[in-house]
Short mmCIF file of N, CA and C and ligand atoms in Angstrom, two decimals:
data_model
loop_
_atom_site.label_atom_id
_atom_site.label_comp_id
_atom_site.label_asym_id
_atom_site.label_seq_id
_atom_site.Cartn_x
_atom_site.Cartn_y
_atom_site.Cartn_z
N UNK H 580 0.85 -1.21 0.00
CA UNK H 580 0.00 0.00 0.00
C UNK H 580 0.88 1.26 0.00
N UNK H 581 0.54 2.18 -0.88
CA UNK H 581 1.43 3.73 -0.51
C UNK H 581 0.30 4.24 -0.86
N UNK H 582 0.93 5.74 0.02
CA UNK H 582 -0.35 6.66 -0.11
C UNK H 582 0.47 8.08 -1.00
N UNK H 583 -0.38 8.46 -1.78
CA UNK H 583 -0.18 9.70 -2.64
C UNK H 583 -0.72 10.65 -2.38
N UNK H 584 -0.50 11.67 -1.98
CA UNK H 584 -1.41 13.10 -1.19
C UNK H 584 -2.07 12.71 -0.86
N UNK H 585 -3.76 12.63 -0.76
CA UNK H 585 -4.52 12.23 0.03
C UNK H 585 -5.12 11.17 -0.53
N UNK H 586 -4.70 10.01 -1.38
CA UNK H 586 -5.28 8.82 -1.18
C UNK H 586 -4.54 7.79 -0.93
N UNK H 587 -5.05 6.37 -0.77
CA UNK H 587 -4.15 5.40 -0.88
C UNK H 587 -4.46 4.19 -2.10
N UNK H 588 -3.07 4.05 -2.43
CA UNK H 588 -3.17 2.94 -3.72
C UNK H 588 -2.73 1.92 -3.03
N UNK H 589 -3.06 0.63 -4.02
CA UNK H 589 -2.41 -0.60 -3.75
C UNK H 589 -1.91 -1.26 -5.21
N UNK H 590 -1.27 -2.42 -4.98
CA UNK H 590 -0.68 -2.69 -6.45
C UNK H 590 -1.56 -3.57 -6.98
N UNK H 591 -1.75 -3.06 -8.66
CA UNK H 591 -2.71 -3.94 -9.33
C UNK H 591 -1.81 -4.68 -10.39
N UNK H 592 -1.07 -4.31 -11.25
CA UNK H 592 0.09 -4.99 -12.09
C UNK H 592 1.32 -4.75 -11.83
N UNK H 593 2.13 -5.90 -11.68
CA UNK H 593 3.23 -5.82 -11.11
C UNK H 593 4.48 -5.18 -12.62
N UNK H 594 5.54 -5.25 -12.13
CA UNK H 594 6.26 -4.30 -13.34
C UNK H 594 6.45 -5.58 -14.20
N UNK H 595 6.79 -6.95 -13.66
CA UNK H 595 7.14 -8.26 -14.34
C UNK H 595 5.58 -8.38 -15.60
N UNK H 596 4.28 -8.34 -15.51
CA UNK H 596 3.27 -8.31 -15.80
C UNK H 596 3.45 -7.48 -16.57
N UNK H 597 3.80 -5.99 -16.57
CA UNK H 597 3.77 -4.78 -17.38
C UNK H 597 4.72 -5.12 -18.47
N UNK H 598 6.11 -5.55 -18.00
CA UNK H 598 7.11 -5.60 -19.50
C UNK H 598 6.67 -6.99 -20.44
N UNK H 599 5.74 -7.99 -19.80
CA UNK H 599 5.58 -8.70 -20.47
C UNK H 599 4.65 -8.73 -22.00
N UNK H 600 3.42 -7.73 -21.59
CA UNK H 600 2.38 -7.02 -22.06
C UNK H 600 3.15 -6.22 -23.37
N UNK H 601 4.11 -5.39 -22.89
CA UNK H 601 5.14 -4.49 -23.95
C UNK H 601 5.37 -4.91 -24.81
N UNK H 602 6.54 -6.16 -24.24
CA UNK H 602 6.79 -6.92 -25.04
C UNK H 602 6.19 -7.47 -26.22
N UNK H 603 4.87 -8.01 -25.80
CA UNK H 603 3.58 -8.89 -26.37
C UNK H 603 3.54 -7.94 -27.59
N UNK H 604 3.03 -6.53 -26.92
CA UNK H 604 2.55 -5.29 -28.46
C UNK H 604 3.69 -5.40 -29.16
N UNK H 605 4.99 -4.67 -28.60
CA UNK H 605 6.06 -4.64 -29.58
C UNK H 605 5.82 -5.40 -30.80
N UNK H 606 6.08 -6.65 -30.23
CA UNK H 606 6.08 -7.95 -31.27
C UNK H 606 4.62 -7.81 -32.49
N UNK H 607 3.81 -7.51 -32.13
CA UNK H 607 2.68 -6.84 -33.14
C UNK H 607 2.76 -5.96 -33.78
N UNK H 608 3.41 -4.94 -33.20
CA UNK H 608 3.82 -3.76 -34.18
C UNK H 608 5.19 -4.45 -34.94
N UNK H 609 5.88 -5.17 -34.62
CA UNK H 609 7.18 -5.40 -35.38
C UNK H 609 6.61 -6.19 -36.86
N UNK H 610 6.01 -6.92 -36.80
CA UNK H 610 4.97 -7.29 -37.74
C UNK H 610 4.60 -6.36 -38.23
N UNK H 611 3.20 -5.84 -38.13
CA UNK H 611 2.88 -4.44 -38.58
C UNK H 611 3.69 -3.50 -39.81
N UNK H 612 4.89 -3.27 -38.92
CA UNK H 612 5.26 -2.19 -39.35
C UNK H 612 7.09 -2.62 -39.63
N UNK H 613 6.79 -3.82 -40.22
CA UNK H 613 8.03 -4.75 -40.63
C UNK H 613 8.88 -3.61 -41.99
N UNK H 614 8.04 -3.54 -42.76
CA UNK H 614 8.64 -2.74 -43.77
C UNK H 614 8.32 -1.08 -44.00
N UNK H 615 7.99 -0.76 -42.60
CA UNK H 615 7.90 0.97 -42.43
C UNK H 615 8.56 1.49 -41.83
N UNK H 616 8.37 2.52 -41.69
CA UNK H 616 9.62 3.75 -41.33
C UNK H 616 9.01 4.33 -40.74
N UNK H 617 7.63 4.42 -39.37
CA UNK H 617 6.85 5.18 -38.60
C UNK H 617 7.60 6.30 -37.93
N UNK H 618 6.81 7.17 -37.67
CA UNK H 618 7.33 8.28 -36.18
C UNK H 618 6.32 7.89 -35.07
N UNK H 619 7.10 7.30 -34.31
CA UNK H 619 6.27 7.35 -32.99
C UNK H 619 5.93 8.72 -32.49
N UNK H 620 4.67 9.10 -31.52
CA UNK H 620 4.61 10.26 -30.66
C UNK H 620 4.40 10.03 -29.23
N UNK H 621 4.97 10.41 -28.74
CA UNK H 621 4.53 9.98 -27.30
C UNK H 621 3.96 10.79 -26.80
N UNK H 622 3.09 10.58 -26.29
CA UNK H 622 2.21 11.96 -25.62
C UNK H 622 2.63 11.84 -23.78
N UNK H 623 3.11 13.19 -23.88
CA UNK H 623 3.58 13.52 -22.24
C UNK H 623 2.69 13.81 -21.60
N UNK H 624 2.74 13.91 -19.91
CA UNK H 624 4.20 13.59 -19.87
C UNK H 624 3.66 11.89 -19.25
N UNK H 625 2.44 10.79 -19.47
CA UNK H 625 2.24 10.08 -18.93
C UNK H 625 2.95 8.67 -19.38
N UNK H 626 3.26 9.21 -21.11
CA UNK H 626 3.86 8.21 -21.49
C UNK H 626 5.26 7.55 -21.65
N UNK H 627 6.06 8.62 -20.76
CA UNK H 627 7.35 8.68 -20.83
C UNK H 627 8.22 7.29 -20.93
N UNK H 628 7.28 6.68 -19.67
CA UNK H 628 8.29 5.18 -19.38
C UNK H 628 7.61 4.33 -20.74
N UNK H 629 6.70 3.84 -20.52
CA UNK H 629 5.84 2.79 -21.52
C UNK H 629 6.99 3.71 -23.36
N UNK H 630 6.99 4.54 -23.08
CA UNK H 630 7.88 5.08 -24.77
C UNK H 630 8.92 4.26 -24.84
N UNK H 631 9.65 4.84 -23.61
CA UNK H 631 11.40 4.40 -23.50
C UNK H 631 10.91 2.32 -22.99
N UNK H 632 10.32 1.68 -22.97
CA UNK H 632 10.56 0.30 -22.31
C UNK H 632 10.21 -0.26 -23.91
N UNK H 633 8.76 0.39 -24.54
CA UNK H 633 8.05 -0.25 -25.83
C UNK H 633 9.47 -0.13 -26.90
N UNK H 634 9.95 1.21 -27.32
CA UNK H 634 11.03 1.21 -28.55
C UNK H 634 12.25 -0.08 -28.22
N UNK H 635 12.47 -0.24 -26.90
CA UNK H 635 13.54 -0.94 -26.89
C UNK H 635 13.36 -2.11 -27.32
N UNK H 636 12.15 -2.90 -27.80
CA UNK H 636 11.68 -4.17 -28.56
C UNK H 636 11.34 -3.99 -30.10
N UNK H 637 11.06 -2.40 -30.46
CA UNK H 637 11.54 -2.63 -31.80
C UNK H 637 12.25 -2.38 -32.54
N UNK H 638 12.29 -3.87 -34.03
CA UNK H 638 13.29 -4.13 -34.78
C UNK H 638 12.94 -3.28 -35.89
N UNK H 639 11.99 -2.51 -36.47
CA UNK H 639 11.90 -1.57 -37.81
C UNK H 639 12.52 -0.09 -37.52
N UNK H 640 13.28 0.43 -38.21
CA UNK H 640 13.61 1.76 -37.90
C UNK H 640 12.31 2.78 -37.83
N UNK H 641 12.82 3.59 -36.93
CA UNK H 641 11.57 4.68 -36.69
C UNK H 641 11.91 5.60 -36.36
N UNK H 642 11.23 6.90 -35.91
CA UNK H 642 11.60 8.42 -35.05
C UNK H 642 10.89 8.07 -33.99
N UNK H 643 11.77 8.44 -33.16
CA UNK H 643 10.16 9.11 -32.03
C UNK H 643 10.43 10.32 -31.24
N UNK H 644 9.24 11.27 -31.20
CA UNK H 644 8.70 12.27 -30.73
C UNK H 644 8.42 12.42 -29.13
N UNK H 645 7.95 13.58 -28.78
CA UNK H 645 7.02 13.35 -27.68
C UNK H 645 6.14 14.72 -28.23
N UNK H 646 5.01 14.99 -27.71
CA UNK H 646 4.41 16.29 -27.52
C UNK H 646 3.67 16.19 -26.38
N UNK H 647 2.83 17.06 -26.01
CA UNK H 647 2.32 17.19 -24.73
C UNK H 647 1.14 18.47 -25.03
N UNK H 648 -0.06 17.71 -24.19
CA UNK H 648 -1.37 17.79 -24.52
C UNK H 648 -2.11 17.66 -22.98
N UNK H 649 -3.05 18.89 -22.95
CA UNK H 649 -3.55 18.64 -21.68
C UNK H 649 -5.08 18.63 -21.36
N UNK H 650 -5.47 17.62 -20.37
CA UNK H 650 -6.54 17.27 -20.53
C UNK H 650 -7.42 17.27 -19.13
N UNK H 651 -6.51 16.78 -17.99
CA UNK H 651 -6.90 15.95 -16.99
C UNK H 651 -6.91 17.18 -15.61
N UNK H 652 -7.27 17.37 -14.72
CA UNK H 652 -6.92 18.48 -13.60
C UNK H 652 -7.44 17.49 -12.43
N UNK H 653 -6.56 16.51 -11.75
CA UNK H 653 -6.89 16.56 -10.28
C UNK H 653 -7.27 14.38 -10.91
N UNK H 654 -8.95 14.10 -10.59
CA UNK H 654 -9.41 12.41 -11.40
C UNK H 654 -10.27 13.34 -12.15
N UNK H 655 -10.73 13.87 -12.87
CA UNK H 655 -11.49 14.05 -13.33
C UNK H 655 -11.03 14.89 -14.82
N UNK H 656 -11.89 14.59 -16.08
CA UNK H 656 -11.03 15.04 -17.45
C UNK H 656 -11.84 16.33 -17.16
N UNK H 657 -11.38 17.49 -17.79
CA UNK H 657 -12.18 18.27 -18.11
C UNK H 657 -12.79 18.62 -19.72
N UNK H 658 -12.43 17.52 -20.45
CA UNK H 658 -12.94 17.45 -21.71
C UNK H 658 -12.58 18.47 -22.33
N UNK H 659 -11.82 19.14 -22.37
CA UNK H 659 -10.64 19.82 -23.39
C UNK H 659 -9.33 19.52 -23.29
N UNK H 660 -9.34 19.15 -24.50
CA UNK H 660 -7.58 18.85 -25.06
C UNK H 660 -6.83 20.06 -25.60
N UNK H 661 -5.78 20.78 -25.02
CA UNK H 661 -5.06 21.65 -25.53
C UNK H 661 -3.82 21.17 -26.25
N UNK H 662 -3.10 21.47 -26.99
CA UNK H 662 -1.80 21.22 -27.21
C UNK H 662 -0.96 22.45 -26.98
N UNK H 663 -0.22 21.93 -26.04
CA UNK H 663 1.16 22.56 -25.73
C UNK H 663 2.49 22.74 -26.23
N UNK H 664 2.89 21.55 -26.53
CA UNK H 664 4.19 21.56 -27.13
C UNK H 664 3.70 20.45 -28.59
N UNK H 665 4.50 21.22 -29.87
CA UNK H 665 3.79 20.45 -30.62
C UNK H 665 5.02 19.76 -31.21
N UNK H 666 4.55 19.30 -32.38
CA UNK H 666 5.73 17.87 -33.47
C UNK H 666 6.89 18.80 -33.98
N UNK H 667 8.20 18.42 -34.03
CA UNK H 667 9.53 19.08 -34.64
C UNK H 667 9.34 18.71 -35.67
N UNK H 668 8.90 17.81 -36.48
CA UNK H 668 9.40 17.13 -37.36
C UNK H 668 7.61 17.07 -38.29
N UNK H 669 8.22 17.30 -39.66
CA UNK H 669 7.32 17.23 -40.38
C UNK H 669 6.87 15.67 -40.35
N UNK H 670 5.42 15.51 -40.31
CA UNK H 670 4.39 14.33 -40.75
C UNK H 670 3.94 13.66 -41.59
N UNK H 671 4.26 14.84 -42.53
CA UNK H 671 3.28 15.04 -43.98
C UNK H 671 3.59 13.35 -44.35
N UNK H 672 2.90 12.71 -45.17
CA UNK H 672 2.82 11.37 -45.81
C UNK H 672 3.60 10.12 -44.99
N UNK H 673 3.09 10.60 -43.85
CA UNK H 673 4.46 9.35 -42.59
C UNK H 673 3.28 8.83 -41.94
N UNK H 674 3.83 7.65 -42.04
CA UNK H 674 3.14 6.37 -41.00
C UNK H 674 3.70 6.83 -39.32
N UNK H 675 2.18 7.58 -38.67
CA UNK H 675 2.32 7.93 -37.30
C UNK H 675 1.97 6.85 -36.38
N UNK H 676 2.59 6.68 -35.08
CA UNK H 676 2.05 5.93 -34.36
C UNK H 676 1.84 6.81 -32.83
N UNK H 677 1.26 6.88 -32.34
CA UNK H 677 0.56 7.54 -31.03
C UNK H 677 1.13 6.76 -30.14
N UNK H 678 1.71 7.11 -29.07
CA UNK H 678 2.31 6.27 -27.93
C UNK H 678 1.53 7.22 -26.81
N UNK H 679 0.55 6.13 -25.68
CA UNK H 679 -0.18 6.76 -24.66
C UNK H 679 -0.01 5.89 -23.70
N UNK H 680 -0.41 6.87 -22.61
CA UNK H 680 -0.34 6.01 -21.35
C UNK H 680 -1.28 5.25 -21.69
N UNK H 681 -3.24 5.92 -21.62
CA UNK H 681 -4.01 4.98 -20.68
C UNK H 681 -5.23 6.35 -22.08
N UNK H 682 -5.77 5.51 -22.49
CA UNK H 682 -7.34 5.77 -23.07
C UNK H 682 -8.17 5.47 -22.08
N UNK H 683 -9.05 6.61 -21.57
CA UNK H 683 -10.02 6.96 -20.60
C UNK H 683 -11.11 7.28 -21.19
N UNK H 684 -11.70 8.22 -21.40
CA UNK H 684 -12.82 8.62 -21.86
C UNK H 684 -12.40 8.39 -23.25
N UNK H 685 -11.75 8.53 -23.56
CA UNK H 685 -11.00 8.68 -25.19
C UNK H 685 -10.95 10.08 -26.22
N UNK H 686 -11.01 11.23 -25.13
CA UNK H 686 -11.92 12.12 -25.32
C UNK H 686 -10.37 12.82 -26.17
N UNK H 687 -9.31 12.74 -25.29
CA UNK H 687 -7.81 13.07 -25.51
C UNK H 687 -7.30 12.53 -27.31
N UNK H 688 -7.07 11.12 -27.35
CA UNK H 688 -6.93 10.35 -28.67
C UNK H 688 -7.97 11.09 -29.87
N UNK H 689 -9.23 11.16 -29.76
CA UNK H 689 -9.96 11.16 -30.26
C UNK H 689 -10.28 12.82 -31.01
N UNK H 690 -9.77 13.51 -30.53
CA UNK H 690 -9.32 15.31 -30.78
C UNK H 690 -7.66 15.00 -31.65
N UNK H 691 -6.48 14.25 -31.22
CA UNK H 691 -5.25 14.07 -31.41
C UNK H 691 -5.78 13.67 -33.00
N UNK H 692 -6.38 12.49 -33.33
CA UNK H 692 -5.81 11.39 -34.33
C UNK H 692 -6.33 12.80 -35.91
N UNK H 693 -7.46 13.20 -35.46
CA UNK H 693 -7.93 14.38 -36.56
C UNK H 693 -5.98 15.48 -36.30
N UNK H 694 -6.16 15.95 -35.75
CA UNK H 694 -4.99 17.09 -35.76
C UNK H 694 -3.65 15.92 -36.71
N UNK H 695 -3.14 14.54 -36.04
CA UNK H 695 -2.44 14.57 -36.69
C UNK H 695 -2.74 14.27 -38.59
N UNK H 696 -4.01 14.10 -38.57
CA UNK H 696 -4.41 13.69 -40.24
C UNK H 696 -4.46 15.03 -40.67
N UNK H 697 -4.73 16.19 -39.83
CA UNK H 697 -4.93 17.34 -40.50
C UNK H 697 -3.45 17.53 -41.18
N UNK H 698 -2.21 17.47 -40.63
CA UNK H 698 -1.08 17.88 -40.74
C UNK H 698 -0.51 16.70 -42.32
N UNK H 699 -1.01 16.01 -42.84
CA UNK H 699 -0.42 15.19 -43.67
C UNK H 699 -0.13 13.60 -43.73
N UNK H 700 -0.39 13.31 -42.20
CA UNK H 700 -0.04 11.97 -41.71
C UNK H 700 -0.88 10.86 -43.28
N UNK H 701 0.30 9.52 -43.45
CA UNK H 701 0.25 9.14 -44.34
C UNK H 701 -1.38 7.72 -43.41
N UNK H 702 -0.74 7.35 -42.31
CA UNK H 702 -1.83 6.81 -41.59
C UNK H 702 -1.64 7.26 -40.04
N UNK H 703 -2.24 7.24 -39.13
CA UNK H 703 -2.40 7.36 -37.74
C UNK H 703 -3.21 6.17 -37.04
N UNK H 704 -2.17 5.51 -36.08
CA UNK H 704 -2.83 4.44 -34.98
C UNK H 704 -2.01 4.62 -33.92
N UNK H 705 -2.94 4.69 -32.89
CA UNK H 705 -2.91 4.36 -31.40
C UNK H 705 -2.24 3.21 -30.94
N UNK H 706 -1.22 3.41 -29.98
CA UNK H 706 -0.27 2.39 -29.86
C UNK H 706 -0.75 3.14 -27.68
N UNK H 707 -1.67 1.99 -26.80
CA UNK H 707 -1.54 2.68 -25.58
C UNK H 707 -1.41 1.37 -24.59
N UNK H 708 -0.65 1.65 -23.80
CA UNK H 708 -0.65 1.02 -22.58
C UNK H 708 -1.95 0.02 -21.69
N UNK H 709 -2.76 1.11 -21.83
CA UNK H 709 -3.92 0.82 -20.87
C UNK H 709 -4.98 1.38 -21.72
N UNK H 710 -5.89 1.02 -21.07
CA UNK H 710 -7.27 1.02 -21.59
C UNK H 710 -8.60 1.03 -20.77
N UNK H 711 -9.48 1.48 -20.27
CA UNK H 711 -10.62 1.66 -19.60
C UNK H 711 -12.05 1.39 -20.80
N UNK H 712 -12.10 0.06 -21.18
CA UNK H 712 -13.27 -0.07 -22.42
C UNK H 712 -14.42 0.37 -21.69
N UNK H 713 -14.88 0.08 -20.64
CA UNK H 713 -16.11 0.81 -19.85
C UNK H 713 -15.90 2.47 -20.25
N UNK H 714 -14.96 3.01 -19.93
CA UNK H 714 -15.14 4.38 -19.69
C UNK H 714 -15.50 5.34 -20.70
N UNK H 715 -15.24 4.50 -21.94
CA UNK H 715 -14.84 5.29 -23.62
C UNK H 715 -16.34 5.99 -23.84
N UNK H 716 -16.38 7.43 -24.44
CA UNK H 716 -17.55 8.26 -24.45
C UNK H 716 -17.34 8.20 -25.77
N UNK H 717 -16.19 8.19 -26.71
CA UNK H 717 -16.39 8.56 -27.46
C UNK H 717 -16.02 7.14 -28.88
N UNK H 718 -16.50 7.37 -29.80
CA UNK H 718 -15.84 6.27 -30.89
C UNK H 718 -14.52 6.39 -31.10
N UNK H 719 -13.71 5.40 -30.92
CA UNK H 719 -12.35 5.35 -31.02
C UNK H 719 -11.63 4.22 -31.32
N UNK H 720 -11.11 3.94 -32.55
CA UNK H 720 -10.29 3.17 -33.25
C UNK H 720 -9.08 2.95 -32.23
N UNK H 721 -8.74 2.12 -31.45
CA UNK H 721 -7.70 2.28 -31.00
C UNK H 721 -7.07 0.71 -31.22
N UNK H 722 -5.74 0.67 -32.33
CA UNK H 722 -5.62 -0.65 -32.76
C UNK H 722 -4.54 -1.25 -31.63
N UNK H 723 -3.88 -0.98 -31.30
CA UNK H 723 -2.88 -1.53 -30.11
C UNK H 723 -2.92 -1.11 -28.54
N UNK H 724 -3.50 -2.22 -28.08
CA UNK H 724 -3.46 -1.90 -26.55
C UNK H 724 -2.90 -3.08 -26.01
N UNK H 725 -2.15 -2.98 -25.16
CA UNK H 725 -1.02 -3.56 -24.45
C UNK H 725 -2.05 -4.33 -23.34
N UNK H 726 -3.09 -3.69 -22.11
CA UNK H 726 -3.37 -3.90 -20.89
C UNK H 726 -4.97 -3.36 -21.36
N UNK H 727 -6.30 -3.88 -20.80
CA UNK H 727 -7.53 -3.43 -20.69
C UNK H 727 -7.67 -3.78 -19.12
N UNK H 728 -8.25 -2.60 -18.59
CA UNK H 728 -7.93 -2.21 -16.97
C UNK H 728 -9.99 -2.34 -16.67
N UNK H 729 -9.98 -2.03 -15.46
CA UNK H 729 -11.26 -1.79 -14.66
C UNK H 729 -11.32 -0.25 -14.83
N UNK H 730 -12.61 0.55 -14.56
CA UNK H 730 -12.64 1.74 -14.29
C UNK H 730 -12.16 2.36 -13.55
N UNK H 731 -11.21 1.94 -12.93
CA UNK H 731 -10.81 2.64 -11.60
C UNK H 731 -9.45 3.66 -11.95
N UNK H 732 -9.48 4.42 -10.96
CA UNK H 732 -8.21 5.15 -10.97
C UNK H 732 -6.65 4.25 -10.82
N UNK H 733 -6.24 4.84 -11.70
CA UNK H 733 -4.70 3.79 -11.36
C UNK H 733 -3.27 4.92 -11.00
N UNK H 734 -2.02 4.52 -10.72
CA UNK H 734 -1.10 5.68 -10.84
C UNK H 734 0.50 4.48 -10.83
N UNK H 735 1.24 5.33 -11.69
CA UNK H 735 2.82 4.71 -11.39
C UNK H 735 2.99 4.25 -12.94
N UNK H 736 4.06 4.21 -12.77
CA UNK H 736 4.19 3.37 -14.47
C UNK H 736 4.17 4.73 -15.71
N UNK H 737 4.56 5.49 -15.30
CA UNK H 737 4.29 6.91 -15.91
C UNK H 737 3.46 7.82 -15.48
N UNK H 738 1.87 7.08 -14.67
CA UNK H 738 0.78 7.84 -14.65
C UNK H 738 0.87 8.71 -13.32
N UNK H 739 -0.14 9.72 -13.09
CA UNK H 739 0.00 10.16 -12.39
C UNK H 739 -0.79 10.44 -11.01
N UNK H 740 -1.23 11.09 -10.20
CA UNK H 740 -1.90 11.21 -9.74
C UNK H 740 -1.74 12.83 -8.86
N UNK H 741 -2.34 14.10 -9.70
CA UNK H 741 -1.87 15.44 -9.36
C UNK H 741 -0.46 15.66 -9.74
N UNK H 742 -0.06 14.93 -10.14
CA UNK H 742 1.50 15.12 -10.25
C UNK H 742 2.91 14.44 -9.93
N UNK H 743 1.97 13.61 -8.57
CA UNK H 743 2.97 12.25 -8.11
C UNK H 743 2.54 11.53 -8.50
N UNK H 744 3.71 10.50 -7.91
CA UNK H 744 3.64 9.04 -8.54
C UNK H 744 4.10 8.47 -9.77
N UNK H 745 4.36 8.97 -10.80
CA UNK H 745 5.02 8.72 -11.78
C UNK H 745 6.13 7.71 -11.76
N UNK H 746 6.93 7.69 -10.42
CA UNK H 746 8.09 7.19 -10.41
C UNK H 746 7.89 5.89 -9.86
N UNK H 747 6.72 4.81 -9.86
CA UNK H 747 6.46 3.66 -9.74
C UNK H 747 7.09 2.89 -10.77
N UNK H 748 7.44 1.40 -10.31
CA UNK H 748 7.93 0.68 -11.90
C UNK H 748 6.56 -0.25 -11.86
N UNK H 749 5.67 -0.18 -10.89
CA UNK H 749 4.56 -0.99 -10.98
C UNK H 749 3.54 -0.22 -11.10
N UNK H 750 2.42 -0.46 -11.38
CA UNK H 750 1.17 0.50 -11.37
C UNK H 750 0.35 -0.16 -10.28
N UNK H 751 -0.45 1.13 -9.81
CA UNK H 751 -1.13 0.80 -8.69
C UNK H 751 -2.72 1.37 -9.00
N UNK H 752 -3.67 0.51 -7.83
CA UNK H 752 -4.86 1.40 -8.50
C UNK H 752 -5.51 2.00 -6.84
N UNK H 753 -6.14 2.71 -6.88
CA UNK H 753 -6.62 3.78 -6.28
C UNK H 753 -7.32 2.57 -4.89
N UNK H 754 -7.44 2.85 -3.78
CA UNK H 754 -8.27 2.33 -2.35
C UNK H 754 -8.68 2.41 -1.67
N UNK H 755 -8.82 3.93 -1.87
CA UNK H 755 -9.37 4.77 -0.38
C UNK H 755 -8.98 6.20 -0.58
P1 LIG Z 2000 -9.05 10.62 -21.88
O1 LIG Z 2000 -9.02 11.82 -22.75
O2 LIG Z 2000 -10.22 10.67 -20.93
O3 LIG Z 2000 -9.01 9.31 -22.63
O4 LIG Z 2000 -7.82 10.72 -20.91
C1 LIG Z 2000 -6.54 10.39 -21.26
C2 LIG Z 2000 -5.54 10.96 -20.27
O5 LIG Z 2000 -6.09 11.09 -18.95
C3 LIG Z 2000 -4.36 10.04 -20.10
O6 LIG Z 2000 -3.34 10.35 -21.00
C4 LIG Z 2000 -3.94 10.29 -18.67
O7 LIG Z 2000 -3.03 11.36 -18.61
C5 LIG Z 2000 -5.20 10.69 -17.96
N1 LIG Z 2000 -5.79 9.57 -17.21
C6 LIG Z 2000 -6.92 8.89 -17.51
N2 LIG Z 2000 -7.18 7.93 -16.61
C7 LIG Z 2000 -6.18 7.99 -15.72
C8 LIG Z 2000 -5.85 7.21 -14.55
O8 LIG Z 2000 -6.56 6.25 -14.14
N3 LIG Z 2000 -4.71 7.55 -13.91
C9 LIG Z 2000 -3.91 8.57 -14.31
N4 LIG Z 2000 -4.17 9.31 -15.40
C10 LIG Z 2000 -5.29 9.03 -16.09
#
């Protein structure tokens, strides 16, 4: 059990569980995207670790990015997506891949995948960690998911909770 400002988590996937899962996608995308040349994006700052653990399993050359997009204030989305820091690198006719923590409402992905088609992208797919299929409000194509979770709040493993917690190698979910 640890407690994060004022709640307490407990552990729901252990980190052994998590790299195995990685692993698992990698190997799907290595397939996939056997004879492409993608730019990954990672969307900050939740996806930091799941970026740096997923590239290290693949074998196709690629770029990867990060940008950073904000959505969330406190558990609750506020259903606007801003972008903050945007792509260095031109898109135009490139096989994108989206690197996310955790599809929630899907409200975040689902604003992103239009912006990056607006810019030129040759295709765009969702490459995320986690997943909340209960929670999704909105229609969302999301072809690679690593983990499908419960509704609950989770934190560690990149994610956050106000701001801590990030620095878990396990993820934990919410208990009190
Ligand atoms: P969506 O737009 O509702 O799909 O929210 C996506 C973003 O919300 C993710 O990138 C996370 O930053 C954040 N988020 C959603 N659920 C959780 C959670 O259980 N723990 C931590 N962050 C979350």
């Amino acid at each position: 059990m640890i407690q994060v400002k004022d709640k307490k988590f407990e552990i729901s996937i252990t980190s052994e569980v998590l790299q195995e899962k990685i692993a698992a996608i990698a190997e799907v995308l290595n397939k996939d995207y056997a004879d492409k040349t993608p730019i990954l994006v990672g969307i900050l700052n939740g996806s930091f670790m799941f970026a740096a653990d997923l590239v290290r399993h693949l074998t196709f050359p690629h770029e990867i990015q990060f940008a950073k997009f904000s959505s969330y204030e406190g558990m609750e989305t506020t259903g606007k997506v801003k972008q903050l820091i945007g792509l260095t690198s031109d898109i135009k006719d490139r096989d994108v891949i989206i690197v996310e923590d955790i599809v929630d409402t899907g409200i975040t992905m689902s604003n992103l995948v239009p912006q990056f088609k607006a810019k030129g992208a040759k295709s765009v797919e969702i490459c995320t960690l986690l997943m909340k299929p209960e929670k999704l409000q909105v229609p969302l194509d999301v072809k690679y998911c690593a983990i499908k979770i419960e509704n609950l709040f989770v934190l560690g493993y990149g994610l956050d909770y106000d701001g801590f917690g990030r620095n878990y190698k396990d993820l934990y979910v919410v208990c009190d």
